GROMACS .gro file of C-alpha atoms in nm:
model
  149
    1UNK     CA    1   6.958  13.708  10.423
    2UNK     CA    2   6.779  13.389  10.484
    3UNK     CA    3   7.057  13.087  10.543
    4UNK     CA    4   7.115  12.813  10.313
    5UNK     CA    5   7.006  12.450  10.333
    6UNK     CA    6   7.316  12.331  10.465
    7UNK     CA    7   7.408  12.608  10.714
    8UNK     CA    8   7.022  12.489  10.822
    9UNK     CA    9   7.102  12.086  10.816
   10UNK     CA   10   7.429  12.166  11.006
   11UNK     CA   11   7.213  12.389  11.298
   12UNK     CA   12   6.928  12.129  11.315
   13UNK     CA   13   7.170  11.836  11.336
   14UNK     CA   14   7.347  12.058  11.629
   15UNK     CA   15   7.018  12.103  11.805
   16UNK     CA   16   6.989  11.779  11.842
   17UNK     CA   17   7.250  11.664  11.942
   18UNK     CA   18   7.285  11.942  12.244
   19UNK     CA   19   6.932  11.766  12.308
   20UNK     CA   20   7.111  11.462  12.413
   21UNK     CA   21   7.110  11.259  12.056
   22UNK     CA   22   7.399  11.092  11.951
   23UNK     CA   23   7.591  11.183  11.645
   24UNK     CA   24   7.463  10.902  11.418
   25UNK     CA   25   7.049  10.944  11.566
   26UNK     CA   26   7.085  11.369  11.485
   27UNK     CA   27   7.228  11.299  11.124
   28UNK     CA   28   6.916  11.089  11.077
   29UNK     CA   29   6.636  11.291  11.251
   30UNK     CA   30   6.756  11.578  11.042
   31UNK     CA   31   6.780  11.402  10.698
   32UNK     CA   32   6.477  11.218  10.801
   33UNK     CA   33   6.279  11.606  10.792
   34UNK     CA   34   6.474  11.703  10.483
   35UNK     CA   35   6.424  11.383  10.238
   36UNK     CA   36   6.142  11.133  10.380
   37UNK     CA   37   5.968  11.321  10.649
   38UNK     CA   38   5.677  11.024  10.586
   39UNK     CA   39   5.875  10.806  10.795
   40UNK     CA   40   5.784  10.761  11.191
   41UNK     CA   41   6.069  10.946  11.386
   42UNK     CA   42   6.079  10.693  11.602
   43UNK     CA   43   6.265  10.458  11.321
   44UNK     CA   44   6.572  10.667  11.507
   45UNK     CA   45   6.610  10.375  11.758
   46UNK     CA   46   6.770  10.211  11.408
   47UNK     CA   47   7.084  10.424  11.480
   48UNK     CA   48   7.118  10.467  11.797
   49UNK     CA   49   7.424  10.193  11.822
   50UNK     CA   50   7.636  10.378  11.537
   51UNK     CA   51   7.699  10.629  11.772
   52UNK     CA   52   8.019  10.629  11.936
   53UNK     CA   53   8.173  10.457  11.611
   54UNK     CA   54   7.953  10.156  11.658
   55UNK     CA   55   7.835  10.148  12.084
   56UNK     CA   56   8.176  10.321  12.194
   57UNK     CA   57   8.408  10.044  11.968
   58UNK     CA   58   8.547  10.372  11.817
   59UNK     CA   59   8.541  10.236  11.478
   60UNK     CA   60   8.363  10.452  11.187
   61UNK     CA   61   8.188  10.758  11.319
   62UNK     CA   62   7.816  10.703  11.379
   63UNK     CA   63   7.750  11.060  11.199
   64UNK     CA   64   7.905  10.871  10.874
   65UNK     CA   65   7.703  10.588  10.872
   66UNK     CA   66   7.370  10.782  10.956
   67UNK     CA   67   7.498  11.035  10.635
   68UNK     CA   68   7.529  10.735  10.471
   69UNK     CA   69   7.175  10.581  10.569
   70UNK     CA   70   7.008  10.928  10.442
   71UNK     CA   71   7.147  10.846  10.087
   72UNK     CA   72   6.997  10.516  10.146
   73UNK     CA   73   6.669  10.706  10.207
   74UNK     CA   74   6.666  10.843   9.875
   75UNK     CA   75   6.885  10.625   9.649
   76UNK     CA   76   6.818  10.290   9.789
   77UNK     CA   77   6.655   9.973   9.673
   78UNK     CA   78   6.389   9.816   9.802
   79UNK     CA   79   6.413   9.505   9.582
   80UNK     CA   80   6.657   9.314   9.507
   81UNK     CA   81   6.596   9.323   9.119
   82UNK     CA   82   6.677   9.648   9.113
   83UNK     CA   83   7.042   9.780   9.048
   84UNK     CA   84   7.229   9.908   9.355
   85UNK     CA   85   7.502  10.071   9.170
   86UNK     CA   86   7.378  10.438   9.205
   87UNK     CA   87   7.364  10.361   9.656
   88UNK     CA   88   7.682  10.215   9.605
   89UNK     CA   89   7.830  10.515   9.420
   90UNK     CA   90   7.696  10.762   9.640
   91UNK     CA   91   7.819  10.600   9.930
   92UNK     CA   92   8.169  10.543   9.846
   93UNK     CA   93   8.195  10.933   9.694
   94UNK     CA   94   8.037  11.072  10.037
   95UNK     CA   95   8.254  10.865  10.263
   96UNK     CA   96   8.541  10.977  10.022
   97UNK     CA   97   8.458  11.347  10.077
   98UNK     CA   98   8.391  11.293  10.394
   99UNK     CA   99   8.760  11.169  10.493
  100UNK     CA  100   8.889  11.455  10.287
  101UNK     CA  101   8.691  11.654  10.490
  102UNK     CA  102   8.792  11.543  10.856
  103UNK     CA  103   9.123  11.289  10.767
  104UNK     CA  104   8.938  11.023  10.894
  105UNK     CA  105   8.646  10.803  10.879
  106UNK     CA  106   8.700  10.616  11.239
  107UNK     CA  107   8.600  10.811  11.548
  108UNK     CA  108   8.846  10.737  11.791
  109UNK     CA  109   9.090  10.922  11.556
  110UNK     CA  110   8.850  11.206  11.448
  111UNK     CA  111   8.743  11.237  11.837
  112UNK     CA  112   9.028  11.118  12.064
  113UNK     CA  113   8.899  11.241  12.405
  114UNK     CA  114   8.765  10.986  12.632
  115UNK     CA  115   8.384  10.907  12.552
  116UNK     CA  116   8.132  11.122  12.704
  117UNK     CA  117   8.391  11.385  12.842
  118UNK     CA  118   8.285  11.748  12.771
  119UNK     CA  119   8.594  11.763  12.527
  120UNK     CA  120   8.452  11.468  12.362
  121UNK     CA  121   8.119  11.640  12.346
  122UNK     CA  122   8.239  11.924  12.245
  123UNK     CA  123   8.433  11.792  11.977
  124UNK     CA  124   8.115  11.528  11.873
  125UNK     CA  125   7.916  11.853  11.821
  126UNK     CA  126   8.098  11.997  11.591
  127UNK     CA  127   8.139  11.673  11.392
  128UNK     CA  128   7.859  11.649  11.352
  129UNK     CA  129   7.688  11.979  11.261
  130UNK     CA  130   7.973  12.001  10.961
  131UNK     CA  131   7.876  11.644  10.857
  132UNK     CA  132   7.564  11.765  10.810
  133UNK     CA  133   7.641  12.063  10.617
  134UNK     CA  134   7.825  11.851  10.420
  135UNK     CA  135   7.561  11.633  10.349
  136UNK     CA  136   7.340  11.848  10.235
  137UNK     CA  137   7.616  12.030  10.002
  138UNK     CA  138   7.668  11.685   9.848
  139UNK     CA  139   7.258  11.651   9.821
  140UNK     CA  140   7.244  11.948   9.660
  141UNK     CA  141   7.523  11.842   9.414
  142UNK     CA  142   7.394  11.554   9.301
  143UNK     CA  143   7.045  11.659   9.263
  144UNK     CA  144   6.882  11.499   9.568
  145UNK     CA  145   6.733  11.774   9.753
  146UNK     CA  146   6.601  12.091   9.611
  147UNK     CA  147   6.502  12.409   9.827
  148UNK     CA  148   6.401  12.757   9.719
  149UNK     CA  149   6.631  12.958   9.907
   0.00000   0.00000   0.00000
């Protein structure tokens, strides 16, 4: 039985970040593959300071605002004539399902274990494999990414 797209998203996300990625940089390298694999990989350095809830501030977990910068990838404008509405939309319902998901949205509550500890890590990890998986559930939802499984 082959797995499905977002047991797949949450492994690759995983893999990187055992790698040495942070949470936010493996949410985008995987969603980068899945929805826009045109751009450079190296456009990770963009996220690199979301992780640790913005450089260690503990504020909103880096693997929420890279989720949210993947939606950008595929519903975002890239004039300002256009509507924003739909990125707007998206972003508020995946943040929304999102704190369903974990209870929170800031890291220093979803992760309370001093930075870089191997609790913390551990913990990070599996943050942010199942933000993954949830990101590509909610993909799939909407219509955004097709796979033939």
């Amino acid at each position: 039985m082959a797995e499905s797209a977002s047991t797949q998203a949450r492994n690759k996300a995983g893999g990187y970040f055992r790698e040495g990625y942070n949470c936010a940089e493996a949410i985008f390298l995987t969603f980068r593959e899945y929805l826009v694999p045109e751009i450079n990989p190296e456009t990770v350095k963009m996220v690199t300071g979301f992780g640790g809830g913005l450089g260690h501030a503990g504020c909103m977990c880096g693997a929420l605002l890279s989720s949210v910068m993947s939606l950008n990838m595929v519903k975002g404008r890239i004039s300002n004539k256009e509507d924003r509405k739909a990125a707007y939309e998206l972003a508020r319902q995946f943040h929304d399902r999102f704190e369903d998901k974990f209870g929170n949205t800031c890291c220093r509550a979803l992760n309370p274990h001093p930075f870089d500890t191997p609790e913390h890590l551990k913990n990070c990890l599996k943050i942010t494999g199942n933000t993954a998986k949830l990101l590509m559930e909610f993909l799939q939802e909407k219509g955004l990414y097709q796979k033939d499984e």
